[in-house]
Amino acid sequence: MQKERFNFVVDEKTRKEFDKIMEALGLDNKNKAFIVLVKTYMRKHFESELYRKITNDIRAYEVLWKKIKSENKDQ
């Protein structure tokens, strides 16, 4: 089922850091560890973008609400 195989050439420091990540995840398969790492990054990135969107929407509604309140006071 595997069509193409890629080998990443990394320096010793990067390899050691990845080994630490694998150990923390409790995995001994580099492919599985890499997939978990990418999935986690994608999920965190999505959550971060969603949080930014929600906070921007909240700010926009707060500005709109203050504007409506000030217009109502003027009348």
Coordinates of N, CA and C in Angstrom, one line a residue:
M1 N 0.8 -1.2 0.0 CA 0.0 0.0 0.0 C 0.9 1.3 0.0
Q2 N 2.1 1.2 0.5 CA 3.0 2.3 0.5 C 3.5 2.6 -0.9
K3 N 3.3 3.8 -1.4 CA 3.7 4.1 -2.7 C 5.1 4.8 -2.8
E4 N 5.3 5.7 -1.9 CA 6.6 6.4 -1.9 C 7.1 6.4 -0.5
R5 N 8.4 6.4 -0.4 CA 9.1 6.4 0.9 C 10.0 7.6 0.9
F6 N 9.9 8.3 2.0 CA 10.8 9.5 2.2 C 11.7 9.3 3.4
N7 N 12.9 9.7 3.2 CA 13.9 9.7 4.3 C 14.2 11.2 4.6
F8 N 14.1 11.6 5.8 CA 14.5 12.9 6.1 C 15.9 12.9 6.8
V9 N 16.7 13.8 6.3 CA 18.1 13.9 6.8 C 18.1 15.0 7.8
V10 N 18.3 14.7 9.1 CA 18.3 15.7 10.1 C 19.6 15.6 10.9
D11 N 19.9 16.7 11.5 CA 21.2 16.7 12.3 C 21.0 15.9 13.6
E12 N 22.0 15.7 14.3 CA 22.0 14.9 15.5 C 21.1 15.5 16.6
K13 N 21.2 16.8 16.8 CA 20.4 17.5 17.8 C 18.9 17.3 17.6
T14 N 18.5 17.4 16.3 CA 17.1 17.2 15.9 C 16.6 15.8 16.2
R15 N 17.5 14.9 15.8 CA 17.2 13.5 16.0 C 17.0 13.1 17.5
K16 N 17.9 13.7 18.3 CA 17.7 13.5 19.8 C 16.4 14.1 20.3
E17 N 16.1 15.3 19.9 CA 14.9 15.9 20.3 C 13.6 15.1 19.9
F18 N 13.7 14.5 18.7 CA 12.6 13.7 18.2 C 12.5 12.4 19.0
D19 N 13.6 11.9 19.4 CA 13.7 10.7 20.2 C 13.0 11.0 21.6
K20 N 13.3 12.2 22.1 CA 12.6 12.6 23.4 C 11.1 12.7 23.2
I21 N 10.7 13.2 22.1 CA 9.2 13.3 21.8 C 8.6 11.9 21.7
M22 N 9.3 11.0 21.0 CA 8.8 9.6 20.9 C 8.7 9.0 22.2
E23 N 9.7 9.2 23.1 CA 9.7 8.6 24.4 C 8.5 9.2 25.2
A24 N 8.3 10.5 25.1 CA 7.2 11.1 25.9 C 5.8 10.6 25.4
L25 N 5.7 10.3 24.1 CA 4.5 9.8 23.6 C 4.3 8.3 23.8
G26 N 5.4 7.7 24.2 CA 5.3 6.2 24.5 C 5.3 5.4 23.2
L27 N 5.9 6.0 22.2 CA 5.9 5.3 20.9 C 7.3 4.9 20.5
D28 N 7.4 3.8 19.8 CA 8.8 3.4 19.4 C 8.8 3.4 17.8
N29 N 7.7 3.7 17.2 CA 7.7 3.7 15.7 C 7.8 5.2 15.3
K30 N 8.8 5.5 14.5 CA 9.0 6.9 14.1 C 7.9 7.4 13.2
N31 N 7.3 6.6 12.4 CA 6.2 7.0 11.5 C 5.0 7.4 12.3
K32 N 4.7 6.5 13.3 CA 3.5 6.8 14.1 C 3.7 8.1 14.9
A33 N 4.9 8.2 15.5 CA 5.2 9.4 16.3 C 5.1 10.7 15.4
F34 N 5.6 10.6 14.2 CA 5.5 11.7 13.3 C 4.1 12.1 13.0
I35 N 3.2 11.1 12.7 CA 1.8 11.3 12.4 C 1.1 11.9 13.6
V36 N 1.4 11.4 14.8 CA 0.8 11.9 16.0 C 1.2 13.4 16.2
L37 N 2.5 13.7 15.9 CA 3.0 15.0 16.1 C 2.3 16.0 15.1
V38 N 2.1 15.6 13.8 CA 1.5 16.4 12.8 C 0.0 16.6 13.2
K39 N -0.7 15.5 13.6 CA -2.1 15.6 13.9 C -2.3 16.6 15.1
T40 N -1.4 16.5 16.1 CA -1.5 17.4 17.3 C -1.3 18.8 16.8
Y41 N -0.3 19.0 16.0 CA 0.0 20.4 15.5 C -1.2 20.9 14.8
M42 N -1.8 20.1 13.9 CA -3.0 20.6 13.1 C -4.1 20.9 14.0
R43 N -4.4 20.1 15.0 CA -5.5 20.3 15.9 C -5.3 21.6 16.7
K44 N -4.0 21.7 17.2 CA -3.7 22.9 18.0 C -3.8 24.2 17.1
H45 N -3.4 24.1 15.9 CA -3.4 25.2 15.0 C -4.9 25.6 14.7
F46 N -5.7 24.6 14.5 CA -7.2 24.8 14.2 C -7.8 25.5 15.5
E47 N -7.5 24.9 16.7 CA -8.1 25.5 17.9 C -7.6 26.9 18.1
S48 N -6.4 27.2 17.8 CA -5.8 28.6 17.9 C -6.5 29.5 16.9
E49 N -6.7 29.1 15.7 CA -7.4 30.0 14.7 C -8.9 30.2 15.1
L50 N -9.5 29.1 15.6 CA -10.9 29.2 16.1 C -11.0 30.2 17.3
Y51 N -10.1 30.1 18.2 CA -10.0 31.0 19.3 C -9.9 32.5 18.9
R52 N -9.0 32.7 17.9 CA -8.8 34.1 17.4 C -10.0 34.6 16.8
K53 N -10.7 33.7 16.0 CA -11.9 34.2 15.3 C -13.0 34.5 16.4
I54 N -13.1 33.7 17.4 CA -14.2 33.9 18.4 C -13.9 35.2 19.1
T55 N -12.6 35.4 19.5 CA -12.3 36.7 20.2 C -12.5 37.9 19.4
N56 N -12.2 37.8 18.1 CA -12.4 38.9 17.2 C -13.9 39.2 17.1
D57 N -14.7 38.1 17.0 CA -16.2 38.3 16.9 C -16.7 38.9 18.2
I58 N -16.2 38.5 19.3 CA -16.6 39.0 20.6 C -16.3 40.5 20.6
R59 N -15.1 40.9 20.2 CA -14.8 42.3 20.2 C -15.7 43.1 19.3
A60 N -16.0 42.6 18.1 CA -16.9 43.2 17.2 C -18.3 43.4 17.8
Y61 N -18.8 42.4 18.4 CA -20.1 42.5 19.1 C -20.1 43.5 20.2
E62 N -19.0 43.6 21.0 CA -18.9 44.5 22.1 C -18.9 45.9 21.5
V63 N -18.2 46.2 20.5 CA -18.1 47.5 19.9 C -19.5 47.9 19.4
L64 N -20.2 46.9 18.7 CA -21.5 47.2 18.2 C -22.5 47.4 19.3
W65 N -22.4 46.7 20.4 CA -23.3 46.8 21.6 C -23.1 48.2 22.2
K66 N -21.8 48.6 22.4 CA -21.6 49.9 22.9 C -22.1 51.0 22.0
K67 N -22.0 50.9 20.7 CA -22.5 51.8 19.8 C -24.0 51.9 19.9
I68 N -24.7 50.8 20.0 CA -26.2 50.8 20.1 C -26.6 51.4 21.4
K69 N -25.9 51.1 22.5 CA -26.2 51.7 23.8 C -26.1 53.2 23.8
S70 N -25.0 53.7 23.2 CA -24.8 55.1 23.1 C -25.8 55.8 22.3
E71 N -26.2 55.2 21.2 CA -27.3 55.7 20.3 C -28.6 55.8 21.1
N72 N -28.9 54.8 21.9 CA -30.1 54.8 22.7 C -30.1 55.8 23.7
K73 N -29.0 56.1 24.3 CA -28.9 57.2 25.4 C -29.1 58.5 24.7
D74 N -28.6 58.7 23.5 CA -28.8 60.0 22.8 C -30.2 60.3 22.5
Q75 N -31.0 59.3 22.3 CA -32.4 59.5 21.9 C -33.3 59.8 23.1

